[in-house]
PDB file of C-alpha atoms and ligand atoms in Angstrom:
ATOM      1  CA  UNK B   1       9.305  17.896  83.716  1.00 96.00           C
ATOM      2  CA  UNK B   2       7.077  19.972  86.004  1.00 98.00           C
ATOM      3  CA  UNK B   3       5.301  17.734  88.473  1.00 98.00           C
ATOM      4  CA  UNK B   4       1.794  18.568  89.722  1.00 98.00           C
ATOM      5  CA  UNK B   5       0.161  16.480  92.448  1.00 98.00           C
ATOM      6  CA  UNK B   6      -3.079  15.908  94.306  1.00 98.00           C
ATOM      7  CA  UNK B   7      -2.452  15.520  97.982  1.00 98.00           C
ATOM      8  CA  UNK B   8      -4.799  13.993 100.527  1.00 97.00           C
ATOM      9  CA  UNK B   9      -5.458  11.081 102.828  1.00 97.00           C
ATOM     10  CA  UNK B  10      -7.008   8.990 101.333  1.00 96.00           C
ATOM     11  CA  UNK B  11      -6.085   9.937  97.751  1.00 96.00           C
ATOM     12  CA  UNK B  12      -6.440   6.644  95.904  1.00 94.00           C
ATOM     13  CA  UNK B  13      -9.791   7.494  94.298  1.00 92.00           C
ATOM     14  CA  UNK B  14      -8.906  11.038  93.235  1.00 94.00           C
ATOM     15  CA  UNK B  15     -10.034  11.769  89.683  1.00 96.00           C
ATOM     16  CA  UNK B  16      -7.736  14.786  89.373  1.00 97.00           C
ATOM     17  CA  UNK B  17      -4.782  12.935  87.797  1.00 97.00           C
ATOM     18  CA  UNK B  18      -6.973  11.525  85.019  1.00 97.00           C
ATOM     19  CA  UNK B  19      -8.684  14.865  84.439  1.00 98.00           C
ATOM     20  CA  UNK B  20      -5.470  16.951  84.380  1.00 98.00           C
ATOM     21  CA  UNK B  21      -3.387  14.489  82.384  1.00 98.00           C
ATOM     22  CA  UNK B  22      -5.928  14.331  79.538  1.00 98.00           C
ATOM     23  CA  UNK B  23      -6.041  18.130  79.564  1.00 98.00           C
ATOM     24  CA  UNK B  24      -2.227  18.349  79.425  1.00 98.00           C
ATOM     25  CA  UNK B  25      -2.162  15.836  76.584  1.00 98.00           C
ATOM     26  CA  UNK B  26      -4.887  17.622  74.628  1.00 98.00           C
ATOM     27  CA  UNK B  27      -2.883  20.879  74.751  1.00 98.00           C
ATOM     28  CA  UNK B  28       0.380  19.010  74.052  1.00 98.00           C
ATOM     29  CA  UNK B  29       1.701  20.123  77.410  1.00 98.00           C
ATOM     30  CA  UNK B  30       2.343  16.542  78.511  1.00 98.00           C
ATOM     31  CA  UNK B  31       5.992  16.875  77.503  1.00 97.00           C
ATOM     32  CA  UNK B  32       6.369  19.659  80.082  1.00 97.00           C
ATOM     33  CA  UNK B  33       3.985  18.620  82.862  1.00 98.00           C
ATOM     34  CA  UNK B  34       2.898  15.447  84.590  1.00 98.00           C
ATOM     35  CA  UNK B  35       0.112  15.124  87.176  1.00 98.00           C
ATOM     36  CA  UNK B  36       0.280  12.533  89.945  1.00 98.00           C
ATOM     37  CA  UNK B  37      -1.294  11.817  93.342  1.00 97.00           C
ATOM     38  CA  UNK B  38       0.439  11.596  96.691  1.00 97.00           C
ATOM     39  CA  UNK B  39      -0.823  10.068  99.898  1.00 98.00           C
ATOM     40  CA  UNK B  40       0.320  12.508 102.553  1.00 98.00           C
ATOM     41  CA  UNK B  41      -0.380  12.166 106.265  1.00 98.00           C
ATOM     42  CA  UNK B  42      -0.780  15.310 108.347  1.00 97.00           C
ATOM     43  CA  UNK B  43       2.654  14.892 109.944  1.00 97.00           C
ATOM     44  CA  UNK B  44       4.215  14.784 106.446  1.00 98.00           C
ATOM     45  CA  UNK B  45       2.812  18.155 105.332  1.00 98.00           C
ATOM     46  CA  UNK B  46       5.988  20.009 106.353  1.00 97.00           C
ATOM     47  CA  UNK B  47       8.159  17.882 104.058  1.00 98.00           C
ATOM     48  CA  UNK B  48       5.594  18.121 101.298  1.00 98.00           C
ATOM     49  CA  UNK B  49       5.657  21.933 101.453  1.00 98.00           C
ATOM     50  CA  UNK B  50       9.469  21.855 101.288  1.00 97.00           C
ATOM     51  CA  UNK B  51       9.319  19.853  98.059  1.00 97.00           C
ATOM     52  CA  UNK B  52       7.166  22.604  96.555  1.00 97.00           C
ATOM     53  CA  UNK B  53       9.598  25.276  97.728  1.00 95.00           C
ATOM     54  CA  UNK B  54      12.590  23.388  96.331  1.00 95.00           C
ATOM     55  CA  UNK B  55      10.898  23.025  92.927  1.00 94.00           C
ATOM     56  CA  UNK B  56      10.767  19.246  93.138  1.00 96.00           C
ATOM     57  CA  UNK B  57       7.003  19.734  92.819  1.00 98.00           C
ATOM     58  CA  UNK B  58       5.563  22.529  90.647  1.00 98.00           C
ATOM     59  CA  UNK B  59       2.069  22.821  92.174  1.00 98.00           C
ATOM     60  CA  UNK B  60      -0.579  20.887  94.063  1.00 98.00           C
ATOM     61  CA  UNK B  61      -4.271  20.289  94.608  1.00 98.00           C
ATOM     62  CA  UNK B  62      -5.132  19.881  98.254  1.00 97.00           C
ATOM     63  CA  UNK B  63      -7.988  17.643  99.337  1.00 95.00           C
ATOM     64  CA  UNK B  64      -9.361  16.350 102.622  1.00 93.00           C
ATOM     65  CA  UNK B  65      -8.218  16.416 105.357  1.00 95.00           C
ATOM     66  CA  UNK B  66      -5.525  19.020 104.608  1.00 96.00           C
ATOM     67  CA  UNK B  67      -7.452  21.998 103.216  1.00 96.00           C
ATOM     68  CA  UNK B  68      -7.311  23.975 106.470  1.00 94.00           C
ATOM     69  CA  UNK B  69      -4.286  22.517 108.261  1.00 96.00           C
ATOM     70  CA  UNK B  70      -1.964  23.369 105.344  1.00 97.00           C
ATOM     71  CA  UNK B  71      -2.615  27.119 105.750  1.00 97.00           C
ATOM     72  CA  UNK B  72       0.020  27.948 108.409  1.00 98.00           C
ATOM     73  CA  UNK B  73       2.701  26.302 106.242  1.00 98.00           C
ATOM     74  CA  UNK B  74       2.114  28.631 103.272  1.00 98.00           C
ATOM     75  CA  UNK B  75       3.572  32.100 102.624  1.00 98.00           C
ATOM     76  CA  UNK B  76       0.400  33.794 101.398  1.00 98.00           C
ATOM     77  CA  UNK B  77      -3.268  33.218 100.712  1.00 98.00           C
ATOM     78  CA  UNK B  78      -5.316  34.681  97.879  1.00 98.00           C
ATOM     79  CA  UNK B  79      -8.396  36.702  98.945  1.00 97.00           C
ATOM     80  CA  UNK B  80     -10.574  33.702  97.955  1.00 96.00           C
ATOM     81  CA  UNK B  81      -8.656  31.258 100.154  1.00 97.00           C
ATOM     82  CA  UNK B  82      -8.593  33.833 102.944  1.00 97.00           C
ATOM     83  CA  UNK B  83     -12.342  34.376 102.997  1.00 95.00           C
ATOM     84  CA  UNK B  84     -13.203  30.704 102.460  1.00 95.00           C
ATOM     85  CA  UNK B  85     -10.708  29.730 105.139  1.00 94.00           C
ATOM     86  CA  UNK B  86      -9.453  26.741 103.167  1.00 94.00           C
ATOM     87  CA  UNK B  87      -6.980  25.988 100.385  1.00 97.00           C
ATOM     88  CA  UNK B  88      -7.656  23.567  97.517  1.00 97.00           C
ATOM     89  CA  UNK B  89      -4.646  24.413  95.351  1.00 98.00           C
ATOM     90  CA  UNK B  90      -1.112  25.746  95.732  1.00 98.00           C
ATOM     91  CA  UNK B  91       1.105  27.558  93.266  1.00 98.00           C
ATOM     92  CA  UNK B  92       4.486  29.204  93.515  1.00 97.00           C
ATOM     93  CA  UNK B  93       4.873  32.903  92.726  1.00 96.00           C
ATOM     94  CA  UNK B  94       8.289  34.588  92.927  1.00 93.00           C
ATOM     95  CA  UNK B  95       9.482  31.907  95.315  1.00 92.00           C
ATOM     96  CA  UNK B  96       6.447  32.262  97.608  1.00 96.00           C
ATOM     97  CA  UNK B  97       3.940  29.484  98.173  1.00 98.00           C
ATOM     98  CA  UNK B  98       0.424  30.788  97.540  1.00 98.00           C
ATOM     99  CA  UNK B  99      -2.696  29.000  98.773  1.00 98.00           C
ATOM    100  CA  UNK B 100      -5.817  29.545  96.687  1.00 98.00           C
ATOM    101  CA  UNK B 101      -9.351  28.151  96.556  1.00 98.00           C
ATOM    102  CA  UNK B 102     -11.143  27.366  93.276  1.00 98.00           C
ATOM    103  CA  UNK B 103     -14.161  25.511  94.727  1.00 97.00           C
ATOM    104  CA  UNK B 104     -16.461  28.537  94.722  1.00 98.00           C
ATOM    105  CA  UNK B 105     -15.524  29.703  91.230  1.00 98.00           C
ATOM    106  CA  UNK B 106     -15.790  26.078  90.071  1.00 98.00           C
ATOM    107  CA  UNK B 107     -19.394  25.972  91.244  1.00 98.00           C
ATOM    108  CA  UNK B 108     -20.153  29.382  89.728  1.00 98.00           C
ATOM    109  CA  UNK B 109     -18.678  28.385  86.353  1.00 98.00           C
ATOM    110  CA  UNK B 110     -20.555  25.071  86.354  1.00 98.00           C
ATOM    111  CA  UNK B 111     -23.775  27.055  86.849  1.00 98.00           C
ATOM    112  CA  UNK B 112     -22.790  29.549  84.126  1.00 98.00           C
ATOM    113  CA  UNK B 113     -22.005  26.736  81.717  1.00 97.00           C
ATOM    114  CA  UNK B 114     -25.570  25.497  82.186  1.00 96.00           C
ATOM    115  CA  UNK B 115     -26.881  28.967  81.428  1.00 97.00           C
ATOM    116  CA  UNK B 116     -27.621  29.859  85.048  1.00 98.00           C
ATOM    117  CA  UNK B 117     -26.816  33.417  86.116  1.00 98.00           C
ATOM    118  CA  UNK B 118     -27.208  33.564  89.904  1.00 98.00           C
ATOM    119  CA  UNK B 119     -27.297  37.323  90.242  1.00 97.00           C
ATOM    120  CA  UNK B 120     -30.512  38.382  92.027  1.00 94.00           C
ATOM    121  CA  UNK B 121     -31.578  34.720  92.159  1.00 98.00           C
ATOM    122  CA  UNK B 122     -32.762  33.083  95.347  1.00 98.00           C
ATOM    123  CA  UNK B 123     -30.294  30.247  96.001  1.00 98.00           C
ATOM    124  CA  UNK B 124     -30.804  27.638  98.716  1.00 99.00           C
ATOM    125  CA  UNK B 125     -27.647  25.825  99.803  1.00 98.00           C
ATOM    126  CA  UNK B 126     -28.068  22.574 101.734  1.00 98.00           C
ATOM    127  CA  UNK B 127     -25.191  21.949 104.148  1.00 98.00           C
ATOM    128  CA  UNK B 128     -22.878  24.176 106.146  1.00 97.00           C
ATOM    129  CA  UNK B 129     -19.484  22.462 105.788  1.00 94.00           C
ATOM    130  CA  UNK B 130     -16.398  23.495 103.840  1.00 93.00           C
ATOM    131  CA  UNK B 131     -17.941  23.158 100.383  1.00 95.00           C
ATOM    132  CA  UNK B 132     -20.999  25.144 101.411  1.00 96.00           C
ATOM    133  CA  UNK B 133     -18.773  27.909 102.755  1.00 96.00           C
ATOM    134  CA  UNK B 134     -16.823  28.221  99.477  1.00 97.00           C
ATOM    135  CA  UNK B 135     -19.995  28.239  97.396  1.00 98.00           C
ATOM    136  CA  UNK B 136     -21.964  30.589  99.655  1.00 98.00           C
ATOM    137  CA  UNK B 137     -19.262  33.292  99.710  1.00 97.00           C
ATOM    138  CA  UNK B 138     -18.695  33.093  95.953  1.00 98.00           C
ATOM    139  CA  UNK B 139     -22.343  33.129  94.904  1.00 98.00           C
ATOM    140  CA  UNK B 140     -23.129  35.923  97.357  1.00 98.00           C
ATOM    141  CA  UNK B 141     -20.283  37.976  95.872  1.00 97.00           C
ATOM    142  CA  UNK B 142     -21.849  37.364  92.470  1.00 97.00           C
ATOM    143  CA  UNK B 143     -25.171  38.823  93.533  1.00 98.00           C
ATOM    144  CA  UNK B 144     -27.159  35.767  94.651  1.00 98.00           C
ATOM    145  CA  UNK B 145     -29.613  35.924  97.551  1.00 98.00           C
ATOM    146  CA  UNK B 146     -28.489  32.972  99.628  1.00 98.00           C
ATOM    147  CA  UNK B 147     -30.266  30.906 102.259  1.00 98.00           C
ATOM    148  CA  UNK B 148     -28.237  28.206 104.027  1.00 98.00           C
ATOM    149  CA  UNK B 149     -30.091  25.207 105.432  1.00 98.00           C
ATOM    150  CA  UNK B 150     -28.389  22.572 107.563  1.00 98.00           C
ATOM    151  CA  UNK B 151     -29.259  19.625 109.795  1.00 98.00           C
ATOM    152  CA  UNK B 152     -27.365  21.275 112.651  1.00 98.00           C
ATOM    153  CA  UNK B 153     -29.113  24.639 112.803  1.00 98.00           C
ATOM    154  CA  UNK B 154     -26.348  26.400 114.778  1.00 98.00           C
ATOM    155  CA  UNK B 155     -23.878  25.672 111.959  1.00 98.00           C
ATOM    156  CA  UNK B 156     -26.280  27.101 109.383  1.00 98.00           C
ATOM    157  CA  UNK B 157     -26.759  30.215 111.518  1.00 98.00           C
ATOM    158  CA  UNK B 158     -23.071  30.667 112.171  1.00 98.00           C
ATOM    159  CA  UNK B 159     -22.028  30.300 108.506  1.00 97.00           C
ATOM    160  CA  UNK B 160     -24.925  32.504 107.422  1.00 98.00           C
ATOM    161  CA  UNK B 161     -23.866  35.274 109.780  1.00 98.00           C
ATOM    162  CA  UNK B 162     -20.337  35.089 108.345  1.00 96.00           C
ATOM    163  CA  UNK B 163     -21.571  35.203 104.772  1.00 97.00           C
ATOM    164  CA  UNK B 164     -24.240  37.810 105.466  1.00 97.00           C
ATOM    165  CA  UNK B 165     -27.303  35.764 104.600  1.00 98.00           C
ATOM    166  CA  UNK B 166     -30.042  33.728 106.299  1.00 98.00           C
ATOM    167  CA  UNK B 167     -29.525  30.311 107.888  1.00 98.00           C
ATOM    168  CA  UNK B 168     -32.057  27.753 109.163  1.00 98.00           C
ATOM    169  CA  UNK B 169     -32.687  24.065 109.714  1.00 98.00           C
ATOM    170  CA  UNK B 170     -33.552  21.790 106.781  1.00 98.00           C
ATOM    171  CA  UNK B 171     -37.268  21.946 107.658  1.00 98.00           C
ATOM    172  CA  UNK B 172     -37.412  25.536 106.504  1.00 98.00           C
ATOM    173  CA  UNK B 173     -37.233  24.485 102.848  1.00 98.00           C
ATOM    174  CA  UNK B 174     -40.985  23.923 102.581  1.00 98.00           C
ATOM    175  CA  UNK B 175     -41.613  27.559 103.514  1.00 98.00           C
ATOM    176  CA  UNK B 176     -39.198  29.003 100.967  1.00 98.00           C
ATOM    177  CA  UNK B 177     -39.492  30.060  97.356  1.00 98.00           C
ATOM    178  CA  UNK B 178     -36.255  29.616  95.454  1.00 98.00           C
ATOM    179  CA  UNK B 179     -34.739  29.568  91.963  1.00 98.00           C
ATOM    180  CA  UNK B 180     -31.679  27.388  92.546  1.00 98.00           C
ATOM    181  CA  UNK B 181     -31.045  24.572  95.039  1.00 98.00           C
ATOM    182  CA  UNK B 182     -27.519  23.256  95.653  1.00 98.00           C
ATOM    183  CA  UNK B 183     -26.773  20.161  97.720  1.00 98.00           C
ATOM    184  CA  UNK B 184     -23.379  20.351  99.436  1.00 98.00           C
ATOM    185  CA  UNK B 185     -24.133  17.710 102.065  1.00 97.00           C
ATOM    186  CA  UNK B 186     -22.782  14.185 101.865  1.00 97.00           C
ATOM    187  CA  UNK B 187     -26.313  12.795 101.531  1.00 98.00           C
ATOM    188  CA  UNK B 188     -26.487  11.000  98.185  1.00 97.00           C
ATOM    189  CA  UNK B 189     -22.979   9.563  98.090  1.00 96.00           C
ATOM    190  CA  UNK B 190     -24.280   6.241  99.317  1.00 96.00           C
ATOM    191  CA  UNK B 191     -27.534   6.305  97.410  1.00 94.00           C
ATOM    192  CA  UNK B 192     -29.441   7.736 100.381  1.00 96.00           C
ATOM    193  CA  UNK B 193     -32.884   9.204  99.890  1.00 97.00           C
ATOM    194  CA  UNK B 194     -32.560  12.916  99.110  1.00 98.00           C
ATOM    195  CA  UNK B 195     -33.025  15.525 101.851  1.00 98.00           C
ATOM    196  CA  UNK B 196     -35.516  17.323  99.590  1.00 98.00           C
ATOM    197  CA  UNK B 197     -39.191  16.385  99.322  1.00 98.00           C
ATOM    198  CA  UNK B 198     -39.697  16.085  95.522  1.00 98.00           C
ATOM    199  CA  UNK B 199     -43.048  17.853  95.895  1.00 98.00           C
ATOM    200  CA  UNK B 200     -41.126  21.053  96.671  1.00 98.00           C
ATOM    201  CA  UNK B 201     -39.528  20.975  93.203  1.00 98.00           C
ATOM    202  CA  UNK B 202     -40.994  22.367  89.975  1.00 98.00           C
ATOM    203  CA  UNK B 203     -39.710  23.027  86.439  1.00 98.00           C
ATOM    204  CA  UNK B 204     -38.695  26.624  87.198  1.00 98.00           C
ATOM    205  CA  UNK B 205     -36.092  25.436  89.741  1.00 98.00           C
ATOM    206  CA  UNK B 206     -32.482  24.574  88.883  1.00 98.00           C
ATOM    207  CA  UNK B 207     -31.098  21.742  91.020  1.00 98.00           C
ATOM    208  CA  UNK B 208     -27.370  21.196  91.440  1.00 98.00           C
ATOM    209  CA  UNK B 209     -25.689  18.429  93.413  1.00 98.00           C
ATOM    210  CA  UNK B 210     -21.960  18.732  94.038  1.00 98.00           C
ATOM    211  CA  UNK B 211     -21.716  14.963  94.576  1.00 97.00           C
ATOM    212  CA  UNK B 212     -20.197  13.415  91.422  1.00 96.00           C
ATOM    213  CA  UNK B 213     -20.088   9.783  92.513  1.00 95.00           C
ATOM    214  CA  UNK B 214     -22.720   8.575  91.758  1.00 96.00           C
ATOM    215  CA  UNK B 215     -23.136  10.974  88.825  1.00 97.00           C
ATOM    216  CA  UNK B 216     -26.906  10.859  89.348  1.00 97.00           C
ATOM    217  CA  UNK B 217     -27.840  11.140  92.993  1.00 98.00           C
ATOM    218  CA  UNK B 218     -31.422  10.586  94.101  1.00 98.00           C
ATOM    219  CA  UNK B 219     -31.792  14.371  94.335  1.00 98.00           C
ATOM    220  CA  UNK B 220     -30.824  14.737  90.662  1.00 98.00           C
ATOM    221  CA  UNK B 221     -33.148  11.871  89.686  1.00 98.00           C
ATOM    222  CA  UNK B 222     -36.078  13.420  91.594  1.00 98.00           C
ATOM    223  CA  UNK B 223     -35.346  16.832  90.094  1.00 98.00           C
ATOM    224  CA  UNK B 224     -35.273  15.394  86.566  1.00 98.00           C
ATOM    225  CA  UNK B 225     -38.591  13.683  87.114  1.00 98.00           C
ATOM    226  CA  UNK B 226     -40.081  17.000  88.291  1.00 98.00           C
ATOM    227  CA  UNK B 227     -38.862  18.723  85.125  1.00 98.00           C
ATOM    228  CA  UNK B 228     -36.097  20.805  86.744  1.00 98.00           C
ATOM    229  CA  UNK B 229     -32.890  21.763  84.988  1.00 98.00           C
ATOM    230  CA  UNK B 230     -30.226  19.671  86.729  1.00 98.00           C
ATOM    231  CA  UNK B 231     -26.468  20.017  87.110  1.00 98.00           C
ATOM    232  CA  UNK B 232     -24.539  17.046  88.470  1.00 98.00           C
ATOM    233  CA  UNK B 233     -21.301  17.203  90.439  1.00 98.00           C
ATOM    234  CA  UNK B 234     -19.009  16.571  87.476  1.00 98.00           C
ATOM    235  CA  UNK B 235     -19.482  20.216  86.474  1.00 97.00           C
ATOM    236  CA  UNK B 236     -18.025  21.670  89.652  1.00 98.00           C
ATOM    237  CA  UNK B 237     -15.263  19.043  89.840  1.00 98.00           C
ATOM    238  CA  UNK B 238     -14.078  19.860  86.323  1.00 98.00           C
ATOM    239  CA  UNK B 239     -14.445  23.630  86.651  1.00 98.00           C
ATOM    240  CA  UNK B 240     -12.541  23.862  89.933  1.00 98.00           C
ATOM    241  CA  UNK B 241      -9.802  21.800  88.269  1.00 98.00           C
ATOM    242  CA  UNK B 242      -9.901  23.971  85.141  1.00 98.00           C
ATOM    243  CA  UNK B 243      -9.299  27.127  87.208  1.00 98.00           C
ATOM    244  CA  UNK B 244      -6.276  25.490  88.838  1.00 98.00           C
ATOM    245  CA  UNK B 245      -4.995  24.267  85.463  1.00 98.00           C
ATOM    246  CA  UNK B 246      -5.085  27.821  84.131  1.00 98.00           C
ATOM    247  CA  UNK B 247      -3.141  29.147  87.108  1.00 98.00           C
ATOM    248  CA  UNK B 248      -0.418  26.479  86.845  1.00 98.00           C
ATOM    249  CA  UNK B 249      -0.006  26.359  83.059  1.00 98.00           C
ATOM    250  CA  UNK B 250      -1.346  29.723  81.875  1.00 98.00           C
ATOM    251  CA  UNK B 251      -3.627  27.940  79.388  1.00 98.00           C
ATOM    252  CA  UNK B 252      -7.430  27.688  79.293  1.00 98.00           C
ATOM    253  CA  UNK B 253      -8.324  24.129  80.203  1.00 98.00           C
ATOM    254  CA  UNK B 254     -10.120  21.938  77.650  1.00 98.00           C
ATOM    255  CA  UNK B 255     -13.308  21.476  79.691  1.00 98.00           C
ATOM    256  CA  UNK B 256     -15.022  18.917  77.468  1.00 98.00           C
ATOM    257  CA  UNK B 257     -12.160  16.409  77.342  1.00 98.00           C
ATOM    258  CA  UNK B 258     -11.760  16.708  81.113  1.00 98.00           C
ATOM    259  CA  UNK B 259     -15.446  16.047  81.629  1.00 98.00           C
ATOM    260  CA  UNK B 260     -15.383  13.072  79.291  1.00 98.00           C
ATOM    261  CA  UNK B 261     -12.383  11.589  81.127  1.00 98.00           C
ATOM    262  CA  UNK B 262     -14.098  11.992  84.494  1.00 98.00           C
ATOM    263  CA  UNK B 263     -17.387  10.504  83.312  1.00 97.00           C
ATOM    264  CA  UNK B 264     -15.637   7.544  81.631  1.00 97.00           C
ATOM    265  CA  UNK B 265     -13.708   6.906  84.805  1.00 96.00           C
ATOM    266  CA  UNK B 266     -16.798   7.080  87.005  1.00 95.00           C
ATOM    267  CA  UNK B 267     -18.698   4.742  84.699  1.00 91.00           C
ATOM    268  CA  UNK B 268     -15.867   2.211  84.953  1.00 86.00           C
ATOM    269  CA  UNK B 269     -16.124   2.104  88.744  1.00 69.00           C
TER     270      UNK B 269
HETATM  271  P1  LIG C   1     -17.641  19.309 103.105  1.00 82.88           P
HETATM  272  O1  LIG C   1     -16.311  19.840 103.570  1.00 82.88           O
HETATM  273  O2  LIG C   1     -17.547  18.402 101.913  1.00 82.88           O
HETATM  274  O3  LIG C   1     -18.643  20.391 102.913  1.00 82.88           O
HETATM  275  P2  LIG C   1     -18.413  18.545 105.782  1.00 82.88           P
HETATM  276  O4  LIG C   1     -17.734  19.760 106.247  1.00 82.88           O
HETATM  277  O5  LIG C   1     -18.115  17.250 106.418  1.00 82.88           O
HETATM  278  O6  LIG C   1     -18.153  18.311 104.238  1.00 82.88           O
HETATM  279  O7  LIG C   1     -19.993  18.809 105.788  1.00 82.88           O
HETATM  280  C1  LIG C   1     -20.905  17.786 105.620  1.00 82.88           C
HETATM  281  C2  LIG C   1     -22.310  18.384 105.506  1.00 82.88           C
HETATM  282  O8  LIG C   1     -23.211  17.306 105.304  1.00 82.88           O
HETATM  283  C3  LIG C   1     -22.748  19.098 106.776  1.00 82.88           C
HETATM  284  O9  LIG C   1     -23.564  20.189 106.402  1.00 82.88           O
HETATM  285  C4  LIG C   1     -23.561  18.018 107.478  1.00 82.88           C
HETATM  286  O10 LIG C   1     -24.559  18.502 108.360  1.00 82.88           O
HETATM  287  P3  LIG C   1     -24.204  18.749 109.929  1.00 82.88           P
HETATM  288  O11 LIG C   1     -23.487  20.057 109.973  1.00 82.88           O
HETATM  289  O12 LIG C   1     -25.520  18.778 110.601  1.00 82.88           O
HETATM  290  O13 LIG C   1     -23.327  17.595 110.364  1.00 82.88           O
HETATM  291  C5  LIG C   1     -24.218  17.357 106.310  1.00 82.88           C
HETATM  292  N1  LIG C   1     -24.687  16.003 106.670  1.00 82.88           N
HETATM  293  C6  LIG C   1     -23.932  14.911 106.908  1.00 82.88           C
HETATM  294  N2  LIG C   1     -24.722  13.852 107.227  1.00 82.88           N
HETATM  295  C7  LIG C   1     -26.002  14.306 107.188  1.00 82.88           C
HETATM  296  C8  LIG C   1     -27.288  13.702 107.425  1.00 82.88           C
HETATM  297  N3  LIG C   1     -27.412  12.404 107.749  1.00 82.88           N
HETATM  298  N4  LIG C   1     -28.389  14.474 107.293  1.00 82.88           N
HETATM  299  C9  LIG C   1     -28.289  15.781 106.946  1.00 82.88           C
HETATM  300  N5  LIG C   1     -27.122  16.401 106.706  1.00 82.88           N
HETATM  301  C10 LIG C   1     -25.989  15.683 106.823  1.00 82.88           C
END
């Protein structure tokens, strides 16, 4: 049995085991693979990496707070992980541990699935943390015109200069015209009022929130009421997982059953 794991601290609420195990079952791969979660403290990362090298573990998803600190323990990074500066999954190739990042492609594929092609589109990204970085680099590479807005302006400016785009404070939004708006901040996880004045939204704008719990943040609710196309955070969660699934197993992931499992699980909470 090949064992896959999600690793983080905390890890209790990770939806990855549910999502990957239904996918494995659907493709009748559950006799070969099993997906579990592991609470790993930072000081335990060395031992964890050894269990990947020894084959005790077959692959892993990496979540907070280990996405950056795991890097020096790996043999190689993919170009995506290198440029994003963080690892969200690990696989073994010819005995080498490879760190990769599927967050950006997960966001891109969630947009594509909703019929949104970002090339030449004006995309505003709220937030300048790790998720913003992954998304900004990936969408820029796919031809989007990005503007990064963040509460702490210096962080917006610094990330923007890395990505090669513009960066401002959140206030700038009212001066901008844009096609797609993506929230990567934590605002909305606890039912906070959205950072976006609903009057700035109209039906020609696509609004995506990468928060998946709650499934409908206040931003998504406001956007729906303004007639926008909306994409909730389940899309990116499932698509980043699907990319990892393909790398580990070699099979295309069954997106719909994964989504259903995630949504059912979130509704239970
Ligand atoms: P992640 O890795 O998930 O992207 P992060 O790196 O902790 O998370 O980033 C959190 C983002 O949410 C940051 O852009 C942060 O803004 P600051 O850089 O100014 O801290 C944003 N954020 C958190 N609390 C916020 C608040 N109350 N108002 C506006 N933005 C907030």
